[in-house]
Structure formats: C-alpha cells, structure tokens
C-alpha cells in the first residue's frame, strides 16, 4: 500500500507525540534527533558565548514548545560536552512543564578548573527528552507505620555502601560502616 504525502506526514510511528514548537530564530534548526532511537533531541545555542572555568550561564535556545497535558520535557547535558570539556547542565535534568510557553533556556556550567569553553551560535548544547509523566495524588498519613514497608526502609545517602571500588582502592580498608 502506498501512502499519500499527507498520510506520510500525519502517520506517527509508535511512541511519538506531537509537540507544538515555535522557532524564535528562523536561522536556527528545530530540535532534532541525531540517530534513530535517540531519546534526546539536540538543542542549540542562540548566542555566542564563552564559559570561563567555574562559570555558569543561562543559554537561550531559540525554541518555545507547547507540550500536551500529561507530558514534560527534560533538559539533559550532552555527554560529549561533559566528557571532553566538563560542561554540564546545572539543574540536570531541567524540567519543562506542560504549561510553560517561554523560550527554553539551558543553564550551563563549566566544571573544568582551567579551560574556558567558547560556544558559537548554532552549537548543540543540551538534549531535550520528552516523557509522559504521572501526576501524584498525595495521601496524607499520620504515622510512619501507615507507610508500606520496604526492603530499603529509611536508608539513604550512601546507606547501601560502595557500588564498586576504584583500582587504587583495592586492598585499602573501608571506613567502618562503608563496607561494600
């Protein structure tokens, strides 16, 4: 069966959602997925900027979106910028709620101790992941015994010990209470 051009445009693969998008700068691309199966669509910077070591900046992307109810978008760091230059998103992931209609800003931080990073207009700076989200209905309880028991209980913030030892740590004794 051959689909018409109109049918090809409106036919959606499984797992897609229509997100209305406004380009605030027609010279910049819409968010795009680099490869089939990618979770994040690349966001680009609308401005030239240099981030000094330890500096952060809110970077405009030239994009505003309207997500359907029941969805949110999350702004994640790009792994290449993080690995090669120490650039991350300060509030990773940044949350774009369904009701937000302003320009998506990415708050970047240069974690490199010595090297500045210069970004040019149009450079990819972050990834936008769109996900279905549930809205919680919080049910107030009066006693901790009313919370369902779990294997973890109240343990948190390192209570499970080290996930793995570093090569340099092999043979070193672990501090009491931090045994793997």
Coordinates of C-alpha atoms in Angstrom, one line a residue:
X1 CA 0.0 0.0 0.0
X2 CA 1.4 3.4 -1.0
X3 CA 0.7 6.3 1.4
X4 CA 0.0 9.8 0.0
X5 CA 2.2 12.7 1.1
X6 CA -0.5 13.9 3.5
X7 CA -0.8 10.4 5.1
X8 CA 3.0 10.1 5.5
X9 CA 3.1 13.5 7.3
X10 CA 0.3 12.6 9.7
X11 CA 1.2 8.9 10.2
X12 CA 3.1 8.6 13.5
X13 CA 5.3 5.7 14.5
X14 CA 4.5 4.1 17.8
X15 CA 5.8 6.0 20.8
X16 CA 5.6 9.5 19.3
X17 CA 3.8 12.6 20.5
X18 CA 3.1 15.8 18.6
X19 CA 4.7 18.8 20.3
X20 CA 3.9 22.2 19.0
X21 CA 7.0 24.2 18.5
X22 CA 7.8 27.9 17.8
X23 CA 11.2 28.9 16.4
X24 CA 12.2 32.2 17.9
X25 CA 15.0 32.5 15.5
X26 CA 14.3 31.2 12.0
X27 CA 18.0 30.8 11.2
X28 CA 18.4 28.1 13.8
X29 CA 17.2 24.5 13.5
X30 CA 14.3 22.9 15.4
X31 CA 15.4 20.3 17.9
X32 CA 16.5 17.2 16.0
X33 CA 17.3 13.6 16.8
X34 CA 20.8 12.7 15.6
X35 CA 20.0 9.0 15.1
X36 CA 17.0 6.7 15.0
X37 CA 16.2 5.5 18.5
X38 CA 17.8 8.5 20.3
X39 CA 15.9 9.6 23.4
X40 CA 17.1 13.2 23.3
X41 CA 16.7 15.9 20.6
X42 CA 19.6 18.3 20.3
X43 CA 19.1 21.9 21.5
X44 CA 21.4 24.6 20.1
X45 CA 22.6 28.0 21.5
X46 CA 21.1 31.1 20.0
X47 CA 24.1 33.2 21.1
X48 CA 27.9 33.1 21.0
X49 CA 29.4 32.7 24.5
X50 CA 32.5 31.8 26.4
X51 CA 32.2 30.0 29.7
X52 CA 35.2 30.6 32.0
X53 CA 36.3 27.9 34.4
X54 CA 33.6 27.6 37.1
X55 CA 31.3 30.0 35.3
X56 CA 27.6 29.3 34.5
X57 CA 25.2 31.0 32.1
X58 CA 21.6 30.7 31.0
X59 CA 21.8 30.0 27.3
X60 CA 18.8 30.8 25.1
X61 CA 17.9 28.0 22.6
X62 CA 15.5 29.9 20.3
X63 CA 12.8 27.4 20.9
X64 CA 9.4 27.5 22.7
X65 CA 7.2 24.5 22.9
X66 CA 3.6 23.5 23.9
X67 CA 3.6 20.0 25.4
X68 CA 0.3 18.2 25.7
X69 CA -1.1 17.6 29.2
X70 CA 0.5 14.6 30.8
X71 CA 3.9 15.2 29.3
X72 CA 7.0 17.1 30.4
X73 CA 10.4 17.7 28.7
X74 CA 13.7 17.3 30.5
X75 CA 16.9 19.2 29.5
X76 CA 19.9 16.9 29.8
X77 CA 23.6 17.6 29.4
X78 CA 25.3 16.4 26.2
X79 CA 27.7 13.6 27.0
X80 CA 30.4 14.8 24.6
X81 CA 30.5 18.3 26.1
X82 CA 30.6 16.8 29.6
X83 CA 33.3 14.2 28.8
X84 CA 35.6 16.4 26.7
X85 CA 35.0 19.9 28.2
X86 CA 33.4 19.5 31.7
X87 CA 30.2 21.3 30.6
X88 CA 27.0 20.2 32.3
X89 CA 23.5 21.4 32.9
X90 CA 23.4 22.9 36.5
X91 CA 19.9 21.6 37.3
X92 CA 20.1 18.4 35.3
X93 CA 17.7 17.5 34.2
X94 CA 16.0 20.8 33.9
X95 CA 12.2 20.4 33.8
X96 CA 9.9 22.0 31.1
X97 CA 6.4 21.7 32.4
X98 CA 3.4 21.2 30.0
X99 CA 2.1 24.7 30.8
X100 CA 5.4 26.6 30.1
X101 CA 5.4 28.6 26.9
X102 CA 8.6 30.7 27.1
X103 CA 11.9 30.1 25.5
X104 CA 13.8 27.1 26.7
X105 CA 16.9 28.2 28.5
X106 CA 19.8 25.9 29.4
X107 CA 21.8 26.8 32.4
X108 CA 25.3 25.5 31.6
X109 CA 28.2 25.2 34.0
X110 CA 31.9 24.9 33.1
X111 CA 33.3 22.5 35.7
X112 CA 36.8 22.5 34.1
X113 CA 39.2 24.0 36.6
X114 CA 41.5 25.6 34.0
X115 CA 40.0 25.7 30.5
X116 CA 37.3 28.1 29.2
X117 CA 34.9 26.9 26.5
X118 CA 33.7 29.0 23.6
X119 CA 30.4 28.1 22.1
X120 CA 29.2 29.5 18.8
X121 CA 25.6 30.3 17.8
X122 CA 24.1 27.1 16.5
X123 CA 26.3 24.7 18.5
X124 CA 24.5 21.8 20.2
X125 CA 24.4 22.5 24.0
X126 CA 21.9 20.1 25.5
X127 CA 19.3 17.4 24.8
X128 CA 15.6 17.6 25.2
X129 CA 13.8 14.4 26.3
X130 CA 10.0 14.4 26.2
X131 CA 8.3 11.9 28.5
X132 CA 4.8 11.0 29.7
X133 CA 4.5 11.9 33.4
X134 CA 2.1 10.9 36.1
X135 CA 0.6 13.4 38.4
X136 CA 0.8 12.2 42.0
X137 CA -2.2 12.3 44.4
X138 CA -0.5 12.6 47.8
X139 CA -2.3 10.7 50.5
X140 CA -1.6 12.1 54.0
X141 CA -0.8 9.6 56.7
X142 CA -0.4 10.3 60.4
X143 CA 2.0 7.6 61.4
X144 CA 5.1 6.2 59.8
X145 CA 3.6 2.7 60.3
X146 CA 1.0 3.7 57.7
X147 CA 3.7 3.8 55.0
X148 CA 4.2 0.4 53.3
X149 CA 7.3 -1.4 54.5
X150 CA 10.1 -1.8 52.0
X151 CA 13.5 -3.6 52.0
X152 CA 15.3 -0.3 51.9
X153 CA 13.3 1.3 54.8
X154 CA 14.8 4.7 55.8
X155 CA 18.3 4.0 54.4
X156 CA 19.5 6.7 52.0
X157 CA 22.5 8.9 51.1
X158 CA 25.1 6.1 50.8
X159 CA 23.4 3.6 53.0
X160 CA 24.0 0.7 50.5
X161 CA 27.8 1.1 50.6
X162 CA 30.1 1.5 47.6
X163 CA 28.9 0.2 44.3
X164 CA 32.5 -0.6 43.2
X165 CA 36.0 0.1 44.4
X166 CA 38.4 2.1 42.3
X167 CA 41.5 0.3 41.2
X168 CA 43.6 2.5 43.5
X169 CA 41.3 1.5 46.4
X170 CA 41.9 -2.3 46.1
X171 CA 43.4 -3.6 49.2
X172 CA 42.6 -0.5 51.2
X173 CA 40.4 -0.9 54.2
X174 CA 37.0 0.7 54.0
X175 CA 35.9 3.0 56.8
X176 CA 33.6 1.4 59.3
X177 CA 30.0 1.4 58.0
X178 CA 31.0 1.8 54.4
X179 CA 31.7 -1.8 53.6
X180 CA 30.6 -2.9 50.1

